[in-house]
Amino acid sequence: MDLATRERAPHPEAPAAPYARVKQFLKEGLSHGRWAPGALMPSEAELVARFGVSRMTVTRALRELLAEGLVTRVQGVGTFAAHLSKVSSTLTIRDLHDEIAERGHRHHAEVHTARQERASAELALQLGLNSGDAVFHTLIVHFENGVPLQCEDRYVNPACAPDYLSVDFTQTTPTHYLLQVAPLWEAQFSIEASQASAQEARLLRIGLGEPCLVLVRRTMSRGVPITLARLVHPGSRYQIDGQFKP
Amino acid sequence: MDLATRERAPHPEAPAAPYARVKQFLKEGLSHGRWAPGALMPSEAELVARFGVSRMTVTRALRELLAEGLVTRVQGVGTFAAHLSKVSSTLTIRDLHDEIAERGHRHHAEVHTARQERASAELALQLGLNSGDAVFHTLIVHFENGVPLQCEDRYVNPACAPDYLSVDFTQTTPTHYLLQVAPLWEAQFSIEASQASAQEARLLRIGLGEPCLVLVRRTMSRGVPITLARLVHPGSRYQIDGQFKP
DNA sequence: CAGTGGTCTAGACCACTGA
DNA sequence: CAGTGGTCTAGACCACTGA
């Protein structure tokens, strides 16, 4: 190998690590349209030759681009610029207590329901139980600086969190407690806008029929459903923010 | 190395690749609470010894867990189980035409506005222009099987898409066209619930004040703002779905 | 068959941390 | 100082695809 080509980068903007330089070269080419979606990109061998690095280094750069969805790879054929027909964003759903605390505000919770019930047929299906089995049910309203922010209607699979009902939910949020019980989550969710029901409007102290942002989330851990939650927020007081970075 | 330890896995559920086996071992330990959040996990050297693989293989497994946010690593100190205080989900925002077509339904669009305007101070700020500069503005209503689904109010930076206004938006959606012009996106968005304005209610053929799911999205490419869009959907006809897998 | 990507090994040098 | 992670090299064997 020619050591003269291994000069120290004088530009601070150039990434130091060789794998990062290869990755940036490809990423910039993609963003400038050098390879149209679906087009064949340089092979690993070509990149090895061009950058004078080993194949493992090139492989790492390409594998990270693959993980980011920027390229598709086919064994025996080549690496192709991905078709970016969709924009996927990272949506972070945080524990509400942390979110409020981070804004420097006060959080408190009112517990309206915390009891064991019998699962309806529909609920049993969602939680992997049989109709009529015991489920835990909590209905809690969360406040930010004294203003109602979220009405949290939640059902919990007792098998996953047998002590759930003994938790003091004025001190610990259900989300926080359940994250301790089952740390690794898999979730499905939907976000919709709907009018507040009579009960929701009363608990959130908003007008009947005011628009609410409703997040319904079902959470599983190790393939077992843990909890089903319906989180209702006054549209005027809550929004979800996120971003996407390639 | 002891070759006897390299038996073929008789269980089909065990991943074949050594790096995948290491990764799965760590992932399962995390999901079973073997390492509590913040706890020290095995070092690379320990994993090398335990699995009888080379360090590069262990490194790959750990790097992927790092990318997935399941561990944190500190040089000179060790690898730790991450604090999973937030649940982050992948939210995929698709081209509405594709989304409707995939449901086997008919999509069509009504173009209500498509013209050049002068940017207000606020809009100029968002698009990286000067107040009074030219911007392109479109207002388009999208229909699924003849029912209004989305009111798309969009401003576009002319520098990024000079031909924007010559596109026939009854045939091509702005999203589809802009993805061709600038393939690599970076976006910020917010999702909120609000009441339909008089104009929105009329265009979407819903009652005044009905709840709507509103997605505001600002898109950049190569650091340059491309477009700012406000997408208003009748709450009764549209929801956003997503999922999170660790 | 040559070319492609998927994965692995057995070393190496380094920066960093904390005792 | 020993232990940690961050990165790299120069090979290797393999499965797969398409001419």
mmCIF file of N, CA, C and O in Angstrom, chain A residues 6 46 58 77 139 172 177 200 230 238:
data_model
loop_
_atom_site.group_PDB
_atom_site.id
_atom_site.type_symbol
_atom_site.label_atom_id
_atom_site.label_comp_id
_atom_site.label_asym_id
_atom_site.label_seq_id
_atom_site.Cartn_x
_atom_site.Cartn_y
_atom_site.Cartn_z
ATOM 1 N N ARG A 6 -2.004 8.161 2.737
ATOM 2 C CA ARG A 6 -2.625 8.191 4.055
ATOM 3 C C ARG A 6 -2.362 9.508 4.769
ATOM 4 O O ARG A 6 -2.093 9.524 5.964
ATOM 5 N N GLU A 46 -14.504 -1.957 -6.103
ATOM 6 C CA GLU A 46 -14.187 -0.631 -6.647
ATOM 7 C C GLU A 46 -13.877 0.364 -5.535
ATOM 8 O O GLU A 46 -12.951 1.174 -5.647
ATOM 9 N N VAL A 58 -14.844 -0.960 3.838
ATOM 10 C CA VAL A 58 -15.878 -0.625 2.861
ATOM 11 C C VAL A 58 -17.190 -1.304 3.245
ATOM 12 O O VAL A 58 -18.264 -0.709 3.180
ATOM 13 N N VAL A 77 -25.180 -9.715 -7.239
ATOM 14 C CA VAL A 77 -25.595 -8.728 -8.242
ATOM 15 C C VAL A 77 -24.936 -7.370 -7.983
ATOM 16 O O VAL A 77 -24.170 -6.882 -8.818
ATOM 17 N N LEU A 139 -57.503 4.440 35.014
ATOM 18 C CA LEU A 139 -57.889 5.660 34.296
ATOM 19 C C LEU A 139 -57.278 6.824 35.071
ATOM 20 O O LEU A 139 -57.653 7.078 36.216
ATOM 21 N N THR A 172 -45.786 7.432 40.491
ATOM 22 C CA THR A 172 -45.100 6.769 39.376
ATOM 23 C C THR A 172 -46.081 6.631 38.224
ATOM 24 O O THR A 172 -47.218 6.207 38.440
ATOM 25 N N TYR A 177 -43.492 2.501 35.360
ATOM 26 C CA TYR A 177 -43.519 1.229 36.068
ATOM 27 C C TYR A 177 -43.409 0.058 35.097
ATOM 28 O O TYR A 177 -42.633 -0.870 35.300
ATOM 29 N N GLU A 200 -64.382 12.299 28.778
ATOM 30 C CA GLU A 200 -63.060 12.869 28.494
ATOM 31 C C GLU A 200 -63.075 14.384 28.646
ATOM 32 O O GLU A 200 -62.160 14.980 29.217
ATOM 33 N N ARG A 230 -55.071 3.968 25.725
ATOM 34 C CA ARG A 230 -55.684 5.004 24.897
ATOM 35 C C ARG A 230 -55.381 6.331 25.564
ATOM 36 O O ARG A 230 -55.832 6.610 26.682
ATOM 37 N N TYR A 238 -51.500 19.984 23.148
ATOM 38 C CA TYR A 238 -50.507 18.926 22.952
ATOM 39 C C TYR A 238 -50.256 18.693 21.480
ATOM 40 O O TYR A 238 -51.174 18.661 20.676
#
